[in-house]
Each structure stands twice: as structure tokens, then as C-alpha cells.
mmCIF file of N, CA and C in Angstrom:
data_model
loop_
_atom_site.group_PDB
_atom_site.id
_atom_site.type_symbol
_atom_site.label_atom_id
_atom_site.label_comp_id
_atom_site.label_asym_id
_atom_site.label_seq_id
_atom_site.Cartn_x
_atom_site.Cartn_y
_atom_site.Cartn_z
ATOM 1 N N UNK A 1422 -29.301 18.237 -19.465
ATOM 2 C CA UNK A 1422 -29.323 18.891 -18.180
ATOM 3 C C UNK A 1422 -29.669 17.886 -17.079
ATOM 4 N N UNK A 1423 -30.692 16.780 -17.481
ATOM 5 C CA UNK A 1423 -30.881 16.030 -16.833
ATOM 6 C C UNK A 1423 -29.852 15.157 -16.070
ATOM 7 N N UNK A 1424 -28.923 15.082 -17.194
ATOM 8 C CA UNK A 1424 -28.122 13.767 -17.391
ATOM 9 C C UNK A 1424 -27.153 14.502 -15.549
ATOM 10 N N UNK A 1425 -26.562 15.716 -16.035
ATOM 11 C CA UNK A 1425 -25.604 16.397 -15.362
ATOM 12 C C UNK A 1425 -26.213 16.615 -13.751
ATOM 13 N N UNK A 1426 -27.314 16.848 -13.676
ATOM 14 C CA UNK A 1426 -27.747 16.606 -12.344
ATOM 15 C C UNK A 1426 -28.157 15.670 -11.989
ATOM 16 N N UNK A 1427 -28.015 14.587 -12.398
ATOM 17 C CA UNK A 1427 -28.365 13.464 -11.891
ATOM 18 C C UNK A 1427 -26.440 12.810 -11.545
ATOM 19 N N UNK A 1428 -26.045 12.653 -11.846
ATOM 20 C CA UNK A 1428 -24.321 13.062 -11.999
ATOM 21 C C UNK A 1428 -23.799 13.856 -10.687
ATOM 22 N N UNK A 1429 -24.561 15.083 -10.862
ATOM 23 C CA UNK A 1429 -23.888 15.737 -9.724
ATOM 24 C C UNK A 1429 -24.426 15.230 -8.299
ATOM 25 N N UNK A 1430 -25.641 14.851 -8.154
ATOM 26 C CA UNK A 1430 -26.451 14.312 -7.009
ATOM 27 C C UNK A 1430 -25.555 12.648 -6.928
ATOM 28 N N UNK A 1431 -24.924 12.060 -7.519
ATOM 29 C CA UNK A 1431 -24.369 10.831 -7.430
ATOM 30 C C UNK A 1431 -23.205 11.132 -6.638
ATOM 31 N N UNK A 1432 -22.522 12.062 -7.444
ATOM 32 C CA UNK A 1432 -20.935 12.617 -6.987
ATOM 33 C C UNK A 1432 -21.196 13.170 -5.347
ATOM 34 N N UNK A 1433 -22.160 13.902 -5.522
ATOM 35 C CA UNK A 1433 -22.082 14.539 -3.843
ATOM 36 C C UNK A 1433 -22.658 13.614 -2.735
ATOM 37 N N UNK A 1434 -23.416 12.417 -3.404
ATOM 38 C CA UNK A 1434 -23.847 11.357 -2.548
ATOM 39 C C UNK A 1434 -22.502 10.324 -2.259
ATOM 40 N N UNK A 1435 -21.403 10.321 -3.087
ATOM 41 C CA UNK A 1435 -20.318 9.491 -2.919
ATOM 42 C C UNK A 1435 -19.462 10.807 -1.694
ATOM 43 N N UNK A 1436 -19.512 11.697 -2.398
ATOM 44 C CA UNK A 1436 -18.636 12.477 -1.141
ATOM 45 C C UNK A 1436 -19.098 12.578 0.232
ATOM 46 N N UNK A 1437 -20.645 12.304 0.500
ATOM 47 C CA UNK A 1437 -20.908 12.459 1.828
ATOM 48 C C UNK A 1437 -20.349 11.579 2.263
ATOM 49 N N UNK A 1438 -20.693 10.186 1.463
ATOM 50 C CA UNK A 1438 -20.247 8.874 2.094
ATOM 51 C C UNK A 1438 -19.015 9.000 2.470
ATOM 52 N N UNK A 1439 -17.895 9.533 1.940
ATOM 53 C CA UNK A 1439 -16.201 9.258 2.745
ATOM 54 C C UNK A 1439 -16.435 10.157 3.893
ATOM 55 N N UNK A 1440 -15.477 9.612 4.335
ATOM 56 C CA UNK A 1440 -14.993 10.200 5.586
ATOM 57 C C UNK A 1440 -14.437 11.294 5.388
ATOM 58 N N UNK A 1441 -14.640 12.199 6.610
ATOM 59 C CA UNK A 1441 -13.663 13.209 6.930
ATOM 60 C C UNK A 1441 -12.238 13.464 6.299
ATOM 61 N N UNK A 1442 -12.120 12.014 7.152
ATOM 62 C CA UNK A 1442 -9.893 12.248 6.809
ATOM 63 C C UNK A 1442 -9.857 12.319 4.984
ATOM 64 N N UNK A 1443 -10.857 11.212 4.708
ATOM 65 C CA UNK A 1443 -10.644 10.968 3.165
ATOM 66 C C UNK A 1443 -11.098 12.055 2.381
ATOM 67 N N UNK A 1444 -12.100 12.923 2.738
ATOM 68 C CA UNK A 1444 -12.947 13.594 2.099
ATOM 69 C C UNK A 1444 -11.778 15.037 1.844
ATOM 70 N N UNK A 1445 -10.421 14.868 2.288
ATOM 71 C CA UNK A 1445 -10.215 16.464 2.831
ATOM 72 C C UNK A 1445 -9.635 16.515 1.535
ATOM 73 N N UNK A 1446 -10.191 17.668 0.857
ATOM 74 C CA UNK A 1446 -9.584 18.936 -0.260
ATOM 75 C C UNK A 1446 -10.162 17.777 -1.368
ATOM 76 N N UNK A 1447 -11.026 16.795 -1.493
ATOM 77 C CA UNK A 1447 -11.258 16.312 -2.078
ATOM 78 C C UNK A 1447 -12.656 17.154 -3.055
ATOM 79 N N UNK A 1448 -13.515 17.483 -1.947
ATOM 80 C CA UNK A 1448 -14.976 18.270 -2.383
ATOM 81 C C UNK A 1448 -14.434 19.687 -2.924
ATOM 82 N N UNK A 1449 -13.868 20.541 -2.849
ATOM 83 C CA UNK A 1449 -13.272 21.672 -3.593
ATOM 84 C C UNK A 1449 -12.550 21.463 -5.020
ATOM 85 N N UNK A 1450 -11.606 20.380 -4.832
ATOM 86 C CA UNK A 1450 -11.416 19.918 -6.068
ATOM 87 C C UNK A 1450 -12.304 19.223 -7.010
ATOM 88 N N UNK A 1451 -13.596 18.403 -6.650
ATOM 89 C CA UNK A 1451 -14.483 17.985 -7.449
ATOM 90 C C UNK A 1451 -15.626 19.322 -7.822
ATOM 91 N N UNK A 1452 -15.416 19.699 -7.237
ATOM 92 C CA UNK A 1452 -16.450 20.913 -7.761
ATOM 93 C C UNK A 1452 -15.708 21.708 -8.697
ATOM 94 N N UNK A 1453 -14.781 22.278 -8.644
ATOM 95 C CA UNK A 1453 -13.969 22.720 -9.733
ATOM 96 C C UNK A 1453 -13.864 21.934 -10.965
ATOM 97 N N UNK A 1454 -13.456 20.556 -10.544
ATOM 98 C CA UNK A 1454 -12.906 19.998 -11.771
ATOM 99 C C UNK A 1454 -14.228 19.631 -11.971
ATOM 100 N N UNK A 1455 -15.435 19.067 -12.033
ATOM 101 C CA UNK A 1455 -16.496 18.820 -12.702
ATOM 102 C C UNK A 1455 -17.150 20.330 -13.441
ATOM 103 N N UNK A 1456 -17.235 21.165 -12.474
ATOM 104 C CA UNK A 1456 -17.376 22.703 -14.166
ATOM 105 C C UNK A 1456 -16.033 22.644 -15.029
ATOM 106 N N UNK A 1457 -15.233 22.605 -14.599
ATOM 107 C CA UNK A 1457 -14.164 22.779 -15.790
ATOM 108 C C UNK A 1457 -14.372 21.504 -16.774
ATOM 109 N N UNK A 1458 -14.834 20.506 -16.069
ATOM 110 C CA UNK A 1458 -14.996 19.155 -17.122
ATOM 111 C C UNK A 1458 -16.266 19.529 -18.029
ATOM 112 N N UNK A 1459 -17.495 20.096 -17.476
ATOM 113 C CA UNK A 1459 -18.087 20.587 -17.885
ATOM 114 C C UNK A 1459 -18.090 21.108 -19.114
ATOM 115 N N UNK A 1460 -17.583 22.734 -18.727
ATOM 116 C CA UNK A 1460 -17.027 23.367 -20.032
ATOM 117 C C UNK A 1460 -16.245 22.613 -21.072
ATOM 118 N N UNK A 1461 -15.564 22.025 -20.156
ATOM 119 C CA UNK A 1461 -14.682 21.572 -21.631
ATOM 120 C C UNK A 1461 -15.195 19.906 -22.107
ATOM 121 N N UNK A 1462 -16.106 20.004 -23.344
ATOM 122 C CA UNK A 1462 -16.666 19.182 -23.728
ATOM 123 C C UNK A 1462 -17.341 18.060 -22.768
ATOM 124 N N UNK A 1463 -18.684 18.806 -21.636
ATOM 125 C CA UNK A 1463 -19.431 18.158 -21.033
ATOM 126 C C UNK A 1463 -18.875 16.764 -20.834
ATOM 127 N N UNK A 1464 -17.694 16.669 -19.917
ATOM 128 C CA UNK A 1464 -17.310 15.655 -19.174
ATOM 129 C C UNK A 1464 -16.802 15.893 -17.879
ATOM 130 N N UNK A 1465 -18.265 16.640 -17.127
ATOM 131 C CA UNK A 1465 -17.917 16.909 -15.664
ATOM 132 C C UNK A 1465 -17.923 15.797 -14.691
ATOM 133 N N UNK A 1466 -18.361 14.388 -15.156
ATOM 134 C CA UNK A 1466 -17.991 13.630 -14.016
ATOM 135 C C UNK A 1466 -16.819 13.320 -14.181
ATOM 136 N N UNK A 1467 -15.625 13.246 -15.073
ATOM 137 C CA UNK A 1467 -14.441 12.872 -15.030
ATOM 138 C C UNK A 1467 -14.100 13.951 -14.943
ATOM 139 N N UNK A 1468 -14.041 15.232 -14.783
ATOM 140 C CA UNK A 1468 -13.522 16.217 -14.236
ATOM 141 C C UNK A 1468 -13.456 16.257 -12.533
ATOM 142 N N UNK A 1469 -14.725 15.854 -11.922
ATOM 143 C CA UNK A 1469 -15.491 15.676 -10.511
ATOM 144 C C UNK A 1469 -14.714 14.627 -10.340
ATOM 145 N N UNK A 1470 -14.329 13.612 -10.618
ATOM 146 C CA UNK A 1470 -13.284 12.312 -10.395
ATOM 147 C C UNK A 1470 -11.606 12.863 -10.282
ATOM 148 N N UNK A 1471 -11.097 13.233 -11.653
ATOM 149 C CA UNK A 1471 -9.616 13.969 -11.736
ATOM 150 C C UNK A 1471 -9.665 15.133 -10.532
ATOM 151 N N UNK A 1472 -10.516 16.447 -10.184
ATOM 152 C CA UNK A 1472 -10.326 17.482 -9.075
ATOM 153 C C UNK A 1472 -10.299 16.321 -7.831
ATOM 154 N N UNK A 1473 -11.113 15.698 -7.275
ATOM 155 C CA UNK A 1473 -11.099 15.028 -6.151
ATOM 156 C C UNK A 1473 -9.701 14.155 -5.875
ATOM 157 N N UNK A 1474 -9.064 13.630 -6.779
ATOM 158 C CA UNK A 1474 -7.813 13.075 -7.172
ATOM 159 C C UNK A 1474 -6.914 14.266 -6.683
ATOM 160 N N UNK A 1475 -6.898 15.048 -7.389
ATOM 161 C CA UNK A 1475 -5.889 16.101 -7.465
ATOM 162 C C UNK A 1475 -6.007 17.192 -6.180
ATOM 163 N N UNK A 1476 -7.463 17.313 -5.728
ATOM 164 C CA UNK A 1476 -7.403 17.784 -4.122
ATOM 165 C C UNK A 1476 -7.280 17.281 -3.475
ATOM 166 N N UNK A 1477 -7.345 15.857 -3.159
ATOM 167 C CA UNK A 1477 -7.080 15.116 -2.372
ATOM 168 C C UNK A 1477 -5.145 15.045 -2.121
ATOM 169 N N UNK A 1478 -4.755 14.688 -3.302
ATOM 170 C CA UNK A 1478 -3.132 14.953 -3.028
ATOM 171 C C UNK A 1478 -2.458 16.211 -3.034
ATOM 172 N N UNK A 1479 -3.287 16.847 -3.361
ATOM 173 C CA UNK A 1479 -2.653 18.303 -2.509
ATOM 174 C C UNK A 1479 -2.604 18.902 -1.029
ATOM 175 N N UNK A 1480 -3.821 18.198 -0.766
ATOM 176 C CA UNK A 1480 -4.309 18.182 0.428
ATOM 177 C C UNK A 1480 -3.120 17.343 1.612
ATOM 178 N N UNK A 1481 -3.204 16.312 0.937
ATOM 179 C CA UNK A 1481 -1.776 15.458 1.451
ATOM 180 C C UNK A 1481 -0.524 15.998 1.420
ATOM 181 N N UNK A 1482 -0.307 16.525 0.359
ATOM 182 C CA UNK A 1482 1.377 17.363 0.358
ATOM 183 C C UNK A 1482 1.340 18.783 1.446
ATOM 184 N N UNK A 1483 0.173 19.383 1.535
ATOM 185 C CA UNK A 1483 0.108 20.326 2.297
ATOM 186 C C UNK A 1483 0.294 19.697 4.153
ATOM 187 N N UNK A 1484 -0.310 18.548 4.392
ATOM 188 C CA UNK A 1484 -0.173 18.344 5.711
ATOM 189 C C UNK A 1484 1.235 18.181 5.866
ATOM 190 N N UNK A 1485 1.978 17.177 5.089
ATOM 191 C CA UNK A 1485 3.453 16.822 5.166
ATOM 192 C C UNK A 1485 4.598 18.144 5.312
ATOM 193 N N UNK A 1486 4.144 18.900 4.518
ATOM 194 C CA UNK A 1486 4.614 19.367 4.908
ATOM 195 C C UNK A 1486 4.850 20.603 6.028
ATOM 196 N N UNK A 1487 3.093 20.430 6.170
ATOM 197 C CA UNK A 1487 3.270 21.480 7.787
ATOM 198 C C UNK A 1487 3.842 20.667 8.796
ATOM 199 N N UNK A 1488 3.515 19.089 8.758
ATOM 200 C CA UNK A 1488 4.362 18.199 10.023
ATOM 201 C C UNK A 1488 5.888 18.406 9.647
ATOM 202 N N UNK A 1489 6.218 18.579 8.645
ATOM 203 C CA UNK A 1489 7.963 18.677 8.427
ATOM 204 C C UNK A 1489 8.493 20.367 9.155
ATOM 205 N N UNK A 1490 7.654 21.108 8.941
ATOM 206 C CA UNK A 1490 7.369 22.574 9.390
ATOM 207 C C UNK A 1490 8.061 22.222 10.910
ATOM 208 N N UNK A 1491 6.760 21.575 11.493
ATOM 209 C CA UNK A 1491 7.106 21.567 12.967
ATOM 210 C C UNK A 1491 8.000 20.699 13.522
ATOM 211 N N UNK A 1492 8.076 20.083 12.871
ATOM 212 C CA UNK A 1492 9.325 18.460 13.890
ATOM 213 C C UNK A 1492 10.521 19.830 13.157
ATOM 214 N N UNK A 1493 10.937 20.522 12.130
ATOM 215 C CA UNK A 1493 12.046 21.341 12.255
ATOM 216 C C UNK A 1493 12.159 22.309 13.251
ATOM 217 N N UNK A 1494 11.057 22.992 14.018
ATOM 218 C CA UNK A 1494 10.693 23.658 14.928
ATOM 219 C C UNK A 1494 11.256 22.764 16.429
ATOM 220 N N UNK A 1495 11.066 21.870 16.177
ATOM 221 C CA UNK A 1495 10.996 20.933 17.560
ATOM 222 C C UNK A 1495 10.157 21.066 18.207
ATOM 223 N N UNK A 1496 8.462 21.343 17.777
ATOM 224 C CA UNK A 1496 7.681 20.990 18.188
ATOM 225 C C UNK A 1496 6.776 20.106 17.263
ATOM 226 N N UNK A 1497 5.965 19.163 18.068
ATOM 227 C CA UNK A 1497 5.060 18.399 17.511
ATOM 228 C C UNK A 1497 3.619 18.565 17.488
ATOM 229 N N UNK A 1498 3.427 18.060 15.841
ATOM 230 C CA UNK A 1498 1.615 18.694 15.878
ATOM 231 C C UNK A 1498 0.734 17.932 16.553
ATOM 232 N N UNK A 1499 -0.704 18.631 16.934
ATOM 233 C CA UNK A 1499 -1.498 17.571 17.401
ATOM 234 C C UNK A 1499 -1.728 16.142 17.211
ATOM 235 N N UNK A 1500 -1.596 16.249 16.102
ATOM 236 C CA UNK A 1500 -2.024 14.586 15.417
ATOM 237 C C UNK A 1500 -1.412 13.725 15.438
ATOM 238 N N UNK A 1501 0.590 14.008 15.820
ATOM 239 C CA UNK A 1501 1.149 13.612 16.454
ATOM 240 C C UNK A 1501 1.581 12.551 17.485
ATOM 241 N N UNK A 1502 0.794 12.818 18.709
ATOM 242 C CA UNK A 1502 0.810 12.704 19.783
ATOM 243 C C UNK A 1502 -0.390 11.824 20.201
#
């Protein structure tokens, strides 16, 4: 028990540290994937590593394609500009 909170206090001390831009859909996916790593044979920091991976590029496919959304619109998003 020890081991795992000491683990999780590491992981959420690395996530404060990124940034914003970097951090996005990253912390939802590490929290997921570290209980699911968890459960499945107590390897929630490589679960907390793989979700942050895997929210993070979802996170990315989701912006792309709301900017593809709008330049088809013929308007442009904030971030844009």
C-alpha cells in the first residue's frame, strides 16, 4: 500500500510539473489507467504512464479535428489567429 502511494504522489507530482498544453487529457487518462493497472496485476504506474500516453493523443486527435471542423466552416478557431 505503501509502495502505491508513494507512486501515486510521484505521478501527480510529475503531472503538476507539465504544462497546461502538455498536461491536456493526459491526468484523466493516468488516473484511469493507473486503477486499471492496478487491478490488473498491481502495475498502476505503467498503467498511469500508458493512460497519460493514450489521453494525451486523444486529446490531440480531438483538437484536429475540431480545427478541421472549422476551417470546413470557413471560420477560424481562436488559437488560430
Amino acid at each position: 500500500m505503501k509502495r502505491t502511494l508513494v507512486g501515486a504522489a510521484m505521478a501527480l507530482a510529475a503531472l503538476t510539473a507539465a504544462s497546461g498544453a502538455e498536461a491536456k487529457g493526459c491526468i484523466k487518462g493516468a488516473i484511469v489507467g493507473g486503477i486499471a493497472g492496478h487491478y490488473a496485476g498491481h502495475h498502476g504506474l505503467v498503467g498511469a504512464a500508458a493512460g497519460c500516453a493514450i489521453g494525451r493523443h486523444r486529446a490531440n486527435s480531438q483538437a484536429r479535428q475540431r480545427d478541421q471542423d472549422f476551417d470546413q466552416r470557413g471560420a477560424r478557431p481562436v488559437s488560430a489567429r
